[in-house]
PDB file of C-alpha atoms in Angstrom:
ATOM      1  CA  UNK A 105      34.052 -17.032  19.294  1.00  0.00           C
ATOM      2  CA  UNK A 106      31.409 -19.724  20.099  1.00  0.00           C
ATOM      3  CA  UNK A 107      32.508 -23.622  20.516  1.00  0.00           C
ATOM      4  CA  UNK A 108      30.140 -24.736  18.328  1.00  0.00           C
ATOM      5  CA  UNK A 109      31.172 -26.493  15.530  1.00  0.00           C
ATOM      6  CA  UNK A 110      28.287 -26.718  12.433  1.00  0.00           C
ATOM      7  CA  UNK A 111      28.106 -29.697  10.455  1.00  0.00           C
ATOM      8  CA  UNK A 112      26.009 -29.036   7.598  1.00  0.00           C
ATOM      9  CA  UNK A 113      25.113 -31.316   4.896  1.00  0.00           C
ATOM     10  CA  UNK A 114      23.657 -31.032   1.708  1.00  0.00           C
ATOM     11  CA  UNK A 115      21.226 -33.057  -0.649  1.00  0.00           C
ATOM     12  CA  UNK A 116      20.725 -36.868  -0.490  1.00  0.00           C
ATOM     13  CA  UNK A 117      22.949 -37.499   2.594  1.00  0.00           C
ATOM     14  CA  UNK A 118      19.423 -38.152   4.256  1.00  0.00           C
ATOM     15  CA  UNK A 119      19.788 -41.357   2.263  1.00  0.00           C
ATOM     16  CA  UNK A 120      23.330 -42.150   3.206  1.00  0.00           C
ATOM     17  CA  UNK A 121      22.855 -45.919   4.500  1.00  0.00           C
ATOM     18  CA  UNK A 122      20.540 -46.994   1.645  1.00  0.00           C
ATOM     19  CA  UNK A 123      21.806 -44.583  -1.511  1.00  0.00           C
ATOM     20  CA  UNK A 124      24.773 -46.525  -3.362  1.00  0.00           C
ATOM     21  CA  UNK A 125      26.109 -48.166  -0.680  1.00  0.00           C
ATOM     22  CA  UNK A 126      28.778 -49.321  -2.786  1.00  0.00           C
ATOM     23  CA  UNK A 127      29.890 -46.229  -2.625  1.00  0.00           C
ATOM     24  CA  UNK A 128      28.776 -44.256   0.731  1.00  0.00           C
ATOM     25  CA  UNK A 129      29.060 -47.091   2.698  1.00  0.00           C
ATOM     26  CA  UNK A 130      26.244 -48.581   5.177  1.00  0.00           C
ATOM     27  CA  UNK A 131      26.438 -45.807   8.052  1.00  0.00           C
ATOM     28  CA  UNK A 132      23.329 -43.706   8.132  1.00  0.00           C
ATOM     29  CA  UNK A 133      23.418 -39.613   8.660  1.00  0.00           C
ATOM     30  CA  UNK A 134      22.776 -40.782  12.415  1.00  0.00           C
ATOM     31  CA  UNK A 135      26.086 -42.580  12.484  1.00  0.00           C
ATOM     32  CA  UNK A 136      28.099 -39.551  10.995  1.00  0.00           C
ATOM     33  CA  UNK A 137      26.095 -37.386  14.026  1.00  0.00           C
ATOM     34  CA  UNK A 138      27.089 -39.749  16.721  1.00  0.00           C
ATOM     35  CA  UNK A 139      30.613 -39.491  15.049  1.00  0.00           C
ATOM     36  CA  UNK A 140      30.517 -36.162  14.699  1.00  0.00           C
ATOM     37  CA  UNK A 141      29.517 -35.380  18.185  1.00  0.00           C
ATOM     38  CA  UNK A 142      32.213 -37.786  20.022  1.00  0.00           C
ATOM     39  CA  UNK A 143      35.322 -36.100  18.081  1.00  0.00           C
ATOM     40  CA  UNK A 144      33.698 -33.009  19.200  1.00  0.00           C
ATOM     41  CA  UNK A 145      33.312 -33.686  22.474  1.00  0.00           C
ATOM     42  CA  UNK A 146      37.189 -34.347  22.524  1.00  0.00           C
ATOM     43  CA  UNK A 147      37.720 -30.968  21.952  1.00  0.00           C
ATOM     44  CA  UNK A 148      34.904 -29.492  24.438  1.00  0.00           C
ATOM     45  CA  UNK A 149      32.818 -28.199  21.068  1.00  0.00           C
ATOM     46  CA  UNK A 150      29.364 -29.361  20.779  1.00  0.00           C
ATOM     47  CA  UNK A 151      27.359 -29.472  17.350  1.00  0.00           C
ATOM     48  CA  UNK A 152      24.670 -28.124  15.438  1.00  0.00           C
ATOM     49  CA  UNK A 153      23.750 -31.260  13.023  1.00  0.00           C
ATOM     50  CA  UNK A 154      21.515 -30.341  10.390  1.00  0.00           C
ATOM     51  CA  UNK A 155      20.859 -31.390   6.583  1.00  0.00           C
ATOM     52  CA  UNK A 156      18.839 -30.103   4.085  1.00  0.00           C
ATOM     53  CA  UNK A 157      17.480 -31.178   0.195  1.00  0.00           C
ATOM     54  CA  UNK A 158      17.170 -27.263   0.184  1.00  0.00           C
ATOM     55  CA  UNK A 159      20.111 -24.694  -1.055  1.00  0.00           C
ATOM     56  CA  UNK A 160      18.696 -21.375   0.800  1.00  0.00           C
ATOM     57  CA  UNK A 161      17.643 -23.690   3.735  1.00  0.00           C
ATOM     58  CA  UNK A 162      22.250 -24.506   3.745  1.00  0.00           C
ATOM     59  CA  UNK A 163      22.903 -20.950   3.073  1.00  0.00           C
ATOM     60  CA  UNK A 164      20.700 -20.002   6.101  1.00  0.00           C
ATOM     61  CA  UNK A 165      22.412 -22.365   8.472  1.00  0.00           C
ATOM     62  CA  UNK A 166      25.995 -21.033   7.117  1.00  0.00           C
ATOM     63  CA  UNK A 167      24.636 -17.337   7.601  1.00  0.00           C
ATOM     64  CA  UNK A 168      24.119 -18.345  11.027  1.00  0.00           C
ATOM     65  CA  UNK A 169      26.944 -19.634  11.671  1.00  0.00           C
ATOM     66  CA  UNK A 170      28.670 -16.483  10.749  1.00  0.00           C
ATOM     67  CA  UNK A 171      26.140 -14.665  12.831  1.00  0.00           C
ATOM     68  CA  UNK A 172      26.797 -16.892  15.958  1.00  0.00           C
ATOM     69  CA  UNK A 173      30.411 -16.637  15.439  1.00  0.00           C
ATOM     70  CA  UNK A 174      30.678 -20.676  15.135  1.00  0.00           C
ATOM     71  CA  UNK A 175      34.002 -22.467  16.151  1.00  0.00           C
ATOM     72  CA  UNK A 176      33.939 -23.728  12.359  1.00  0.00           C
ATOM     73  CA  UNK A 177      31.820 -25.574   9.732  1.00  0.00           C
ATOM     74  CA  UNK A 178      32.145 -28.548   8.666  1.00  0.00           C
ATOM     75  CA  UNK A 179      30.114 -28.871   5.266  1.00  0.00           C
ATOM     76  CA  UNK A 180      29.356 -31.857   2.532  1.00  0.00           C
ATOM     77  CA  UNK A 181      27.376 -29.227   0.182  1.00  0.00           C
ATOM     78  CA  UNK A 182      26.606 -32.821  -1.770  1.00  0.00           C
ATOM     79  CA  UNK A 183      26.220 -32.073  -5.336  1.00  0.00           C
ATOM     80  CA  UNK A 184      25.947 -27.884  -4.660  1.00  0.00           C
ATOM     81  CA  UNK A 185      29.432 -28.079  -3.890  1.00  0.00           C
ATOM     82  CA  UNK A 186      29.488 -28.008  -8.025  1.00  0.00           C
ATOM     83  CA  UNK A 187      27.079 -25.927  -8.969  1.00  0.00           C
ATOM     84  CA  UNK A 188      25.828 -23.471  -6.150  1.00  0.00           C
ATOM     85  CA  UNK A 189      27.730 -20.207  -5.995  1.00  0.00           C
ATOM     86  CA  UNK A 190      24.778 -18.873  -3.986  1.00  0.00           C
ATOM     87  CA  UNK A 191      26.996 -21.454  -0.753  1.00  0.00           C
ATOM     88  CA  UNK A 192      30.354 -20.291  -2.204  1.00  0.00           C
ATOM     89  CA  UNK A 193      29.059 -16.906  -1.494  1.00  0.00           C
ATOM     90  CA  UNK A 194      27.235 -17.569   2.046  1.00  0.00           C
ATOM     91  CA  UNK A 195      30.882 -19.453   3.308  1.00  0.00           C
ATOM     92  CA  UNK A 196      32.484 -16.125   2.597  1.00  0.00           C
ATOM     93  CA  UNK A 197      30.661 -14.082   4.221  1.00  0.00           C
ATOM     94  CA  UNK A 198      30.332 -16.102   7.146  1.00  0.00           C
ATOM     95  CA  UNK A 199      34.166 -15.754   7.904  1.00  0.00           C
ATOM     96  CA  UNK A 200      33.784 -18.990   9.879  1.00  0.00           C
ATOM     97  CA  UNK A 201      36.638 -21.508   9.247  1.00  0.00           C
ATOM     98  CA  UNK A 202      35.151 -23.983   6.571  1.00  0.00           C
ATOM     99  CA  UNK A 203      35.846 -27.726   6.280  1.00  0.00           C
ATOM    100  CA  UNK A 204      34.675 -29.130   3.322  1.00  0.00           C
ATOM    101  CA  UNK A 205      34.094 -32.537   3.075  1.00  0.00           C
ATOM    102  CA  UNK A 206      33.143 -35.543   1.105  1.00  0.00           C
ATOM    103  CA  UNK A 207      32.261 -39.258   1.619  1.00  0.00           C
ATOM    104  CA  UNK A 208      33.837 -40.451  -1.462  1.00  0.00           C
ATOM    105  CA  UNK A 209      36.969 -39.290  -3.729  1.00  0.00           C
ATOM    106  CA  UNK A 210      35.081 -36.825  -6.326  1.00  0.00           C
ATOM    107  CA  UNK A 211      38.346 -36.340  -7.940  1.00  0.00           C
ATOM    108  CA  UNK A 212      38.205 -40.284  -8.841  1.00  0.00           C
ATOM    109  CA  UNK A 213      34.740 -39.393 -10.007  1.00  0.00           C
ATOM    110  CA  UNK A 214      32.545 -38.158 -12.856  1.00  0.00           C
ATOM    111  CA  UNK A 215      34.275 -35.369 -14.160  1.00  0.00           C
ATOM    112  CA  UNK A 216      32.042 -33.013 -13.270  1.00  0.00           C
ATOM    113  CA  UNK A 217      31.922 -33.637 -10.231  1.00  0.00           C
ATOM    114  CA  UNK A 218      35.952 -32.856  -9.827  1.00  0.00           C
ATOM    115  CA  UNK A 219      34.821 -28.753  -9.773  1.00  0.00           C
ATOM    116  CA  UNK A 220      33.979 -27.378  -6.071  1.00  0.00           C
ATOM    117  CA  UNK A 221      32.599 -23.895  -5.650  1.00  0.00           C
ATOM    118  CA  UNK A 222      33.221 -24.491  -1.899  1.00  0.00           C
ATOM    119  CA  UNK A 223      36.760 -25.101  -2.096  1.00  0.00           C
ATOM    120  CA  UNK A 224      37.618 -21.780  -3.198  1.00  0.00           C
ATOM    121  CA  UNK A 225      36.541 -20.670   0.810  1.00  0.00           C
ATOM    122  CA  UNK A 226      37.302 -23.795   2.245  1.00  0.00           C
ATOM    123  CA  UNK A 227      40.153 -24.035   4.728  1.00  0.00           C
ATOM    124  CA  UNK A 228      40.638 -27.315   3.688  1.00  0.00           C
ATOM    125  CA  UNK A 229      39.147 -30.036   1.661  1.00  0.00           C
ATOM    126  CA  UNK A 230      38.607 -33.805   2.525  1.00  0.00           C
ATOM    127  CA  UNK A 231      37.753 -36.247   0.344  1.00  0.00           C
ATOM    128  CA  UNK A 232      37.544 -40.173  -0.009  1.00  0.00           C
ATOM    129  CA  UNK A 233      37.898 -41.059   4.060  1.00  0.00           C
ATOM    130  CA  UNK A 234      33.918 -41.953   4.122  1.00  0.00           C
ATOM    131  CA  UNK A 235      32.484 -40.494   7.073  1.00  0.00           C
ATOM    132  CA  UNK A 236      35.906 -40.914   8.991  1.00  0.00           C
ATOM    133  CA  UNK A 237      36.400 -37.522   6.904  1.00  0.00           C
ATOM    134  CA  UNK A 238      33.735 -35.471   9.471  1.00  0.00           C
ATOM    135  CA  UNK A 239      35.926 -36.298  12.772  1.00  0.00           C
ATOM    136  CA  UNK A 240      38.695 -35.402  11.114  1.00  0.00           C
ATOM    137  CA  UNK A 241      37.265 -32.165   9.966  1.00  0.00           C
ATOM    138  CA  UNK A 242      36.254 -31.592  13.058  1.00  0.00           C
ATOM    139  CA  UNK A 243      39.706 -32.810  15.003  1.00  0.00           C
ATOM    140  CA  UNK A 244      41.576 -30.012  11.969  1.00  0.00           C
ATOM    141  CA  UNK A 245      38.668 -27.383  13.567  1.00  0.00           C
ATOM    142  CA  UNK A 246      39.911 -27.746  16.818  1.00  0.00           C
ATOM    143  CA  UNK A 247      43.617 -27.606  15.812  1.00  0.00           C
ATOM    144  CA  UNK A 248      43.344 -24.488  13.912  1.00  0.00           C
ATOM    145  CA  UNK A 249      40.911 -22.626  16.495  1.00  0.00           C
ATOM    146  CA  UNK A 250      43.603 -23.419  19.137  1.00  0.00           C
ATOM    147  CA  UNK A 251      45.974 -22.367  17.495  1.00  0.00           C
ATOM    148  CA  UNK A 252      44.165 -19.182  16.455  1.00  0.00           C
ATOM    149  CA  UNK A 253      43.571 -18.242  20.254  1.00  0.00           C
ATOM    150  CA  UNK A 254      47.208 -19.123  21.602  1.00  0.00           C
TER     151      UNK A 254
END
């Protein structure tokens, strides 16, 4: 198994910082990277950072990771996580540990957006600790990887 974590994110989240701030908050997808890559260094993992306005561009990266044997994914499909069964699909077959996460609560949300596709794979689901949600992701990664190899 690699120790390479993938962070994947989906549509929009190139806009985090300026999109609704109100309800993303003012950090920028730079922020969650920098964030992302010091709770990973904790755990000796590095990253692959990488987001995409593009569905087959995430199920690509996620096919990758399966290829590469990743440590884990940690992905915010965005708005695919309701509708794309093409990335429920691609998590599967990866057999990578899967993290799914979200900035905001979508269960306090529109009601559509309270249906994830990605969930059904997911190892776990977080949702609602802004971007405090990708280190811990990424800290639950660790635990479970350790504790698969002990």
């Amino acid at each position: 198994m690699s120790d390479t974590v993938y962070v994947i994110n989906g549509p929009n989240l190139n806009l985090l910082g300026t999109r609704e701030p109100e309800k993303y908050g003012h950090a920028t997808l730079a922020d969650v990277e920098a964030l992302c890559r010091e709770a990973a260094g904790r755990h000796a993992l590095a990253v692959e950072f990488r987001q995409s306005n593009r569905e087959g561009e995430i199920v690509e990266w996620i096919h990758e990771a399966g290829r590469r044997k990743a440590a884990g994914i940690v992905l915010n499909a965005a708005a695919y996580t309701h509708t794309s069964i093409a990335i429920l699909d691609a998590v599967t077959a990866a057999e990578v540990p899967t993290i799914e996460v979200h900035i905001t609560n979508i269960h306090a949300r529109e009601e559509f957006r309270h249906h994830s596709y990605v969930s059904k794979a997911a190892k776990a689901v977080l949702c609602g600790f802004g971007i405090a949600g990708y280190a811990l992701a990424i800290d639950g990664l660790a635990a479970m990887t350790k504790a698969g190899r002990s």
